[in-house]
Coordinates of C-alpha atoms in Angstrom, one line a residue:
G9 CA 9.6 16.7 -30.0
Y10 CA 8.2 17.4 -26.5
F11 CA 6.5 20.7 -25.5
S12 CA 8.6 22.7 -23.1
I13 CA 6.5 24.3 -20.3
V14 CA 8.9 27.3 -20.6
E15 CA 9.6 27.8 -24.3
D16 CA 6.3 26.6 -25.7
C17 CA 3.8 27.3 -22.9
G18 CA 5.0 30.3 -21.0
A19 CA 6.0 29.0 -17.5
T20 CA 8.9 30.7 -15.8
A21 CA 11.3 29.0 -13.4
D22 CA 12.1 30.3 -9.9
D23 CA 10.0 33.4 -10.0
K24 CA 7.5 32.2 -7.4
L25 CA 4.5 33.1 -9.6
D26 CA 1.9 30.5 -10.5
D27 CA 2.7 28.3 -13.5
G28 CA -0.3 26.0 -13.2
D29 CA -2.2 27.2 -16.3
A30 CA 0.9 27.0 -18.5
I31 CA 1.7 23.5 -17.3
Q32 CA -1.8 22.3 -17.9
A33 CA -1.9 23.9 -21.3
C34 CA 1.3 22.0 -22.2
I35 CA -0.2 18.7 -21.0
D36 CA -3.2 19.3 -23.2
R37 CA -1.2 20.2 -26.2
A38 CA 1.1 17.2 -25.8
R39 CA -1.9 14.8 -25.4
A40 CA -3.4 16.2 -28.6
A41 CA -0.1 15.8 -30.5
K42 CA 0.6 12.4 -28.9
T43 CA 3.9 13.4 -27.5
G44 CA 5.2 14.6 -24.1
V45 CA 5.9 17.5 -21.8
W46 CA 9.4 18.7 -20.9
I47 CA 10.0 20.3 -17.5
P48 CA 13.4 21.9 -17.6
A49 CA 15.5 22.5 -14.5
G50 CA 14.0 25.0 -12.0
T51 CA 11.1 25.3 -9.6
F52 CA 7.7 25.9 -11.0
E53 CA 4.7 26.9 -8.9
S54 CA 1.2 25.3 -8.8
K55 CA -1.1 27.5 -6.7
E56 CA -4.6 27.2 -8.2
H57 CA -5.4 23.7 -9.4
P58 CA -4.1 20.2 -9.8
F59 CA -3.1 18.8 -13.2
E60 CA -5.2 16.4 -15.2
V61 CA -3.2 13.9 -17.2
S62 CA -4.0 11.2 -19.7
E63 CA -2.1 9.6 -22.6
V64 CA 1.0 11.8 -22.1
I65 CA 4.6 11.6 -20.9
I66 CA 5.8 14.2 -18.4
Q67 CA 9.6 14.3 -18.4
G68 CA 11.8 16.3 -16.1
A69 CA 15.6 17.0 -16.0
G70 CA 16.0 14.9 -12.9
M71 CA 14.5 14.7 -9.4
W72 CA 17.2 17.0 -8.1
Y73 CA 16.6 19.6 -10.8
S74 CA 13.0 19.9 -12.0
S75 CA 10.4 20.7 -9.2
I76 CA 6.7 21.4 -9.1
H77 CA 6.1 23.3 -5.9
G78 CA 2.9 24.5 -4.1
F79 CA -0.3 23.5 -2.5
Y80 CA -1.6 22.2 -5.8
A81 CA 1.5 20.3 -6.8
R82 CA -0.6 17.3 -7.7
F83 CA -1.3 15.1 -10.7
N84 CA -4.6 13.3 -11.4
C85 CA -4.5 10.6 -13.9
V86 CA -7.9 10.8 -15.7
G87 CA -7.3 8.0 -18.3
N88 CA -4.5 5.7 -19.3
N89 CA -0.8 5.9 -20.0
C90 CA 0.0 8.6 -17.4
R91 CA 3.8 8.5 -17.4
Y92 CA 6.0 10.6 -15.2
F93 CA 9.8 10.7 -15.2
D94 CA 12.6 12.6 -13.4
F95 CA 11.1 15.4 -11.4
A96 CA 10.0 16.3 -7.9
I97 CA 6.7 17.3 -6.3
L98 CA 7.2 19.5 -3.3
G99 CA 3.8 20.1 -1.6
E100 CA 2.7 22.5 1.0
T101 CA 0.5 20.2 3.2
V102 CA 0.8 21.1 6.9
L103 CA -1.8 18.8 8.4
R104 CA -3.8 15.7 7.6
D105 CA -7.3 16.3 6.3
D106 CA -8.8 13.2 4.8
K107 CA -11.5 15.3 3.1
S108 CA -8.8 17.1 1.0
P109 CA -7.0 15.1 -1.7
E110 CA -3.6 16.7 -1.1
N111 CA -1.8 13.8 -2.7
G112 CA 1.2 14.1 -5.1
F113 CA -0.6 11.7 -7.4
N114 CA -4.2 10.8 -7.1
G115 CA -6.9 8.5 -8.5
G116 CA -7.0 5.6 -10.9
A117 CA -4.0 5.1 -13.2
G118 CA -5.8 3.2 -15.9
T119 CA -3.4 1.0 -17.9
G120 CA 0.1 1.7 -19.0
S121 CA 1.0 4.2 -16.3
R122 CA 4.4 4.6 -14.7
L123 CA 6.4 6.7 -12.2
E124 CA 10.1 6.5 -12.5
N125 CA 12.7 8.6 -10.6
I126 CA 10.0 10.8 -9.0
W127 CA 10.5 12.5 -5.6
V128 CA 7.4 13.4 -3.5
E129 CA 7.6 15.3 -0.3
H130 CA 5.3 17.4 2.0
T131 CA 2.0 16.1 0.6
K132 CA -0.7 14.1 2.5
V133 CA -0.1 10.9 0.4
G134 CA 2.5 10.2 -2.2
Y135 CA 0.1 8.3 -4.5
W136 CA -3.4 7.3 -3.6
V137 CA -4.1 4.8 -6.4
G138 CA -7.8 4.4 -7.2
A139 CA -10.2 2.3 -9.2
G140 CA -9.5 1.1 -12.7
T141 CA -5.7 0.8 -12.1
N142 CA -4.1 -2.2 -13.9
G143 CA -0.3 -2.5 -14.4
L144 CA 0.9 0.6 -12.7
V145 CA 4.7 0.6 -12.1
I146 CA 6.5 2.8 -9.5
T147 CA 10.2 2.5 -9.6
G148 CA 13.3 4.3 -8.5
S149 CA 11.3 6.9 -6.6
R150 CA 11.3 8.4 -3.1
F151 CA 8.4 9.5 -0.8
R152 CA 9.3 11.5 2.3
N153 CA 7.8 13.6 5.1
L154 CA 4.2 12.8 4.4
F155 CA 1.1 13.1 6.6
A156 CA -0.4 9.7 5.5
D157 CA 0.5 6.8 3.2
G158 CA 3.5 6.7 0.9
V159 CA 1.6 4.7 -1.7
N160 CA -1.8 3.0 -1.2
F161 CA -3.0 0.6 -3.8
C162 CA -6.8 0.8 -3.3
N163 CA -10.2 0.1 -4.9
G164 CA -9.2 -2.9 -7.0
T165 CA -5.7 -1.8 -8.1
S166 CA -4.2 -4.9 -9.7
N167 CA -1.1 -6.3 -11.5
S168 CA 0.8 -3.3 -10.1
L169 CA 4.4 -3.0 -8.8
I170 CA 6.4 -0.8 -6.5
E171 CA 10.1 -1.5 -6.6
N172 CA 13.6 -0.1 -5.9
S173 CA 12.0 2.9 -4.1
H174 CA 12.6 4.7 -0.8
F175 CA 10.1 5.8 1.8
R176 CA 10.9 7.8 5.0
N177 CA 8.8 9.5 7.7
T178 CA 5.3 8.6 6.4
G179 CA 2.3 9.3 8.6
D180 CA 0.5 6.1 7.7
D181 CA 1.5 2.9 5.8
A182 CA 4.5 3.4 3.7
L183 CA 3.3 0.8 1.2
A184 CA -0.2 -0.6 1.4
S185 CA -2.6 -2.7 -0.6
W186 CA -6.1 -2.1 0.7
S187 CA -9.0 -3.9 -1.1
P188 CA -12.3 -2.5 0.3
K189 CA -15.5 -4.4 0.0
G190 CA -17.8 -3.1 -2.7
D191 CA -14.9 -2.5 -5.0
P192 CA -13.1 -5.0 -7.3
V193 CA -10.5 -7.2 -5.6
N194 CA -6.9 -6.0 -5.4
T195 CA -5.1 -8.8 -7.3
N196 CA -1.4 -9.7 -8.0
N197 CA 0.3 -6.6 -6.6
V198 CA 4.0 -6.7 -5.7
F199 CA 6.1 -4.6 -3.3
R200 CA 9.8 -5.6 -3.8
F201 CA 13.3 -4.2 -3.2
N202 CA 12.1 -1.2 -1.3
T203 CA 13.6 0.5 1.8
V204 CA 11.4 2.1 4.4
Q205 CA 12.6 4.1 7.3
V206 CA 10.8 5.6 10.3
P207 CA 7.1 5.5 9.5
W208 CA 5.8 7.7 12.3
R209 CA 2.3 6.2 12.2
A210 CA 1.3 2.8 10.9
N211 CA 3.4 0.2 9.1
C212 CA 6.2 -0.2 6.7
F213 CA 4.2 -2.6 4.6
A214 CA 0.5 -3.7 4.8
I215 CA -1.9 -5.9 2.9
Y216 CA -5.6 -5.6 3.8
G217 CA -7.5 -8.3 1.9
G218 CA -7.2 -9.2 -1.7
K219 CA -5.9 -12.0 -3.9
D220 CA -2.3 -13.2 -4.7
N221 CA -0.5 -10.1 -3.4
Q222 CA 3.2 -10.2 -2.4
I223 CA 5.7 -8.4 -0.2
E224 CA 9.3 -9.5 -1.0
D225 CA 13.0 -8.5 -0.7
N226 CA 12.4 -5.3 1.3
L227 CA 14.1 -3.5 4.2
C228 CA 12.1 -1.9 7.1
Y229 CA 13.8 0.1 9.8
D230 CA 12.7 1.9 13.0
V231 CA 8.9 1.7 13.1
V232 CA 7.5 4.1 15.7
T233 CA 3.9 2.9 16.5
Y234 CA 2.9 -0.2 14.5
P235 CA 4.2 -3.4 13.0
G236 CA 6.8 -3.5 10.3
I237 CA 4.6 -5.8 8.2
L238 CA 0.9 -6.2 8.9
I239 CA -1.3 -8.8 7.1
A240 CA -4.8 -8.0 8.3
Q241 CA -8.5 -8.5 7.6
Q242 CA -9.4 -5.0 8.6
F243 CA -11.0 -1.8 7.3
N244 CA -13.9 -3.7 5.8
S245 CA -11.6 -5.3 3.2
N246 CA -12.4 -8.0 0.7
P247 CA -11.5 -11.5 1.9
F248 CA -8.0 -12.9 1.3
E249 CA -8.0 -15.2 -1.7
G250 CA -5.3 -17.3 -3.5
K251 CA -1.8 -17.0 -2.0
T252 CA -0.5 -14.1 -0.1
I253 CA 3.3 -14.3 0.0
V254 CA 5.7 -12.4 2.3
Q255 CA 9.3 -13.5 1.7
R256 CA 12.9 -12.4 2.0
N257 CA 12.2 -9.2 4.1
S258 CA 14.2 -7.7 7.0
L259 CA 12.5 -5.9 9.9
I260 CA 14.9 -4.0 12.0
R261 CA 13.6 -2.4 15.2
A262 CA 10.0 -2.7 14.2
G263 CA 6.7 -2.7 16.1
G264 CA 5.5 -0.1 18.6
P265 CA 2.6 1.0 20.9
M266 CA -0.6 2.4 19.5
F267 CA -4.3 2.3 20.7
H268 CA -3.2 0.7 24.0
L269 CA -1.7 -2.2 22.0
E270 CA 1.9 -3.4 21.8
H271 CA 2.2 -4.4 18.2
G272 CA 4.6 -7.1 17.0
A273 CA 7.2 -6.5 14.3
L274 CA 5.4 -9.0 12.1
K275 CA 1.6 -9.1 12.8
V276 CA -1.1 -11.3 11.3
W277 CA -4.5 -10.0 12.4
A278 CA -7.7 -11.7 11.5
N279 CA -9.8 -8.9 13.0
Q280 CA -12.9 -8.8 10.7
G281 CA -12.7 -12.1 8.8
E282 CA -10.6 -15.2 8.1
I283 CA -7.1 -15.0 6.7
S284 CA -6.1 -18.0 4.6
G285 CA -3.4 -19.0 2.1
L286 CA -0.6 -17.0 3.8
T287 CA 3.1 -17.9 3.4
I288 CA 5.8 -16.1 5.4
K289 CA 9.4 -17.2 4.8
D290 CA 13.1 -16.2 4.8
M291 CA 12.8 -13.3 7.1
L292 CA 15.0 -11.6 9.6
I293 CA 13.3 -9.8 12.6
D294 CA 16.0 -8.0 14.5
S295 CA 15.5 -6.1 17.8
P296 CA 11.7 -5.7 17.7
T297 CA 10.4 -3.3 20.2
F298 CA 7.9 -5.9 21.6
T299 CA 7.1 -9.2 20.0
G300 CA 8.8 -10.5 16.9
I301 CA 5.9 -12.6 15.5
E302 CA 2.3 -11.8 16.6
L303 CA -0.7 -13.8 15.6
K304 CA -4.1 -12.4 16.6
G305 CA -7.7 -12.4 15.6
S306 CA -11.4 -13.0 16.3
Y307 CA -11.6 -15.0 13.1
P308 CA -9.5 -18.0 12.0
I309 CA -6.0 -17.9 10.4
T310 CA -5.9 -21.0 8.3
S311 CA -3.5 -22.8 5.9
A312 CA -0.7 -20.4 7.0
T313 CA 3.0 -21.3 7.0
I314 CA 5.9 -19.5 8.7
E315 CA 9.3 -20.9 7.8
H316 CA 13.0 -19.9 7.9
V317 CA 12.4 -16.9 10.1
T318 CA 14.9 -15.6 12.7
V319 CA 13.7 -13.5 15.6
Q320 CA 16.6 -12.0 17.6
G321 CA 16.6 -9.6 20.6
A322 CA 12.8 -9.2 21.0
G323 CA 11.9 -6.6 23.6
T324 CA 9.2 -9.0 25.0
S325 CA 8.4 -12.4 23.5
G326 CA 9.9 -13.9 20.3
I327 CA 6.5 -15.3 19.3
Y328 CA 3.1 -14.2 20.7
L329 CA -0.1 -16.2 20.1
S330 CA -3.2 -14.3 21.4
S331 CA -6.0 -15.7 23.5
N332 CA -8.6 -15.3 20.8
L333 CA -6.6 -17.1 18.1
E334 CA -8.3 -19.7 15.8
G335 CA -7.3 -21.9 12.9
D336 CA -3.9 -23.5 12.2
V337 CA -0.4 -22.2 11.5
T338 CA 2.7 -24.3 10.6
F339 CA 6.1 -23.3 11.8
S340 CA 9.4 -24.7 10.5
F341 CA 13.0 -23.5 10.9
V342 CA 11.9 -20.6 13.1
V343 CA 14.7 -19.6 15.4
V344 CA 14.3 -17.3 18.4
T345 CA 17.2 -15.9 20.4
D346 CA 17.8 -13.4 23.2
S347 CA 14.2 -12.4 23.9
G348 CA 13.5 -10.0 26.7
K349 CA 10.8 -12.4 28.1
E350 CA 9.9 -16.0 27.1
A351 CA 10.7 -17.1 23.6
L352 CA 7.1 -18.2 23.1
T353 CA 4.0 -16.8 24.8
N354 CA 1.1 -19.0 23.9
Y355 CA -2.3 -18.0 25.0
A356 CA -4.1 -19.6 22.1
P357 CA -7.0 -21.9 23.0
K358 CA -6.1 -25.5 22.2
L359 CA -9.6 -26.4 21.1
K360 CA -9.7 -23.6 18.5
F361 CA -6.1 -23.2 17.4
Q362 CA -3.5 -25.8 16.1
L363 CA 0.1 -24.9 16.3
I364 CA 1.9 -27.3 13.9
L365 CA 5.6 -27.7 14.6
E366 CA 7.7 -29.1 11.9
E367 CA 11.5 -29.5 11.7
G368 CA 14.2 -26.9 12.3
N369 CA 12.5 -24.8 15.0
S370 CA 14.9 -23.8 17.9
G371 CA 15.2 -21.5 20.9
W372 CA 11.5 -22.0 21.8

């Protein structure tokens, strides 16, 4: 019952000619008929315009078989229920231009939207998720060789999930939740059971402001220039509210140099405002390039707990507390071994910052 872009709409696989008009026509027909679009095996070109999608399913024959290729291999969700399954987007982006929306998927996803078994490569961003998004699910997908983020939940994206997906060689955060001021607050987003390898700029995972967001059960490997996980009040983000939870993650060879800074594998950075309500627990930090745990900021970090964390083989310090630190953080069952320098480097001012040590800490 789906409209085939070949049999019903006139696209031709593997001929290197533009199929964009045929694909958009199929999307429009399927939306009117309240059904879906079928992308059979083959490579189909998009050379003239992105695709606008709403209230329709787009179904491929598998991410290894059905491909949309070209500079305009992009899908814009312009309503609700934008649902994509089992195909690849192979872009033609060759540099990062933040004035050009060269993203595999772009804009708000409304409600009821889903990406499952999707492969995105050679675009600027895999999915830049915009305003009005509630309940987006991204699962079983892969995002590789990008010039910026893998997926960025932005502008009030809420109740959304990225799980069981793979990110490699992203040119900015692989997975980020960024809640800019002036927009609704990003709320209740979850990154879980994902694997990230070799982000060549920025972090594996980042949360910039927002309420009740979580990073859990993920693997992060071989970060080039930034932390593996960054929790930061930065980029003019909304304040942190509720509980931000980071749990059961592994950071392997994370942290790197950028902007004359040596970033820790796990970094909490209160740069533009207070960070409160943060829980970090059940984490392995193995062979960080510099520090394992770094706490920093011109504003307070308050009501934060770090528990059941192992830091082993740090290039410099196991734990680093910066000289401008304020607030209070509770450590329990934090174990540091085999650091290149001291296990704890504590420059925090005693009159402004309280380091609360509970049971189970060792090695420092």
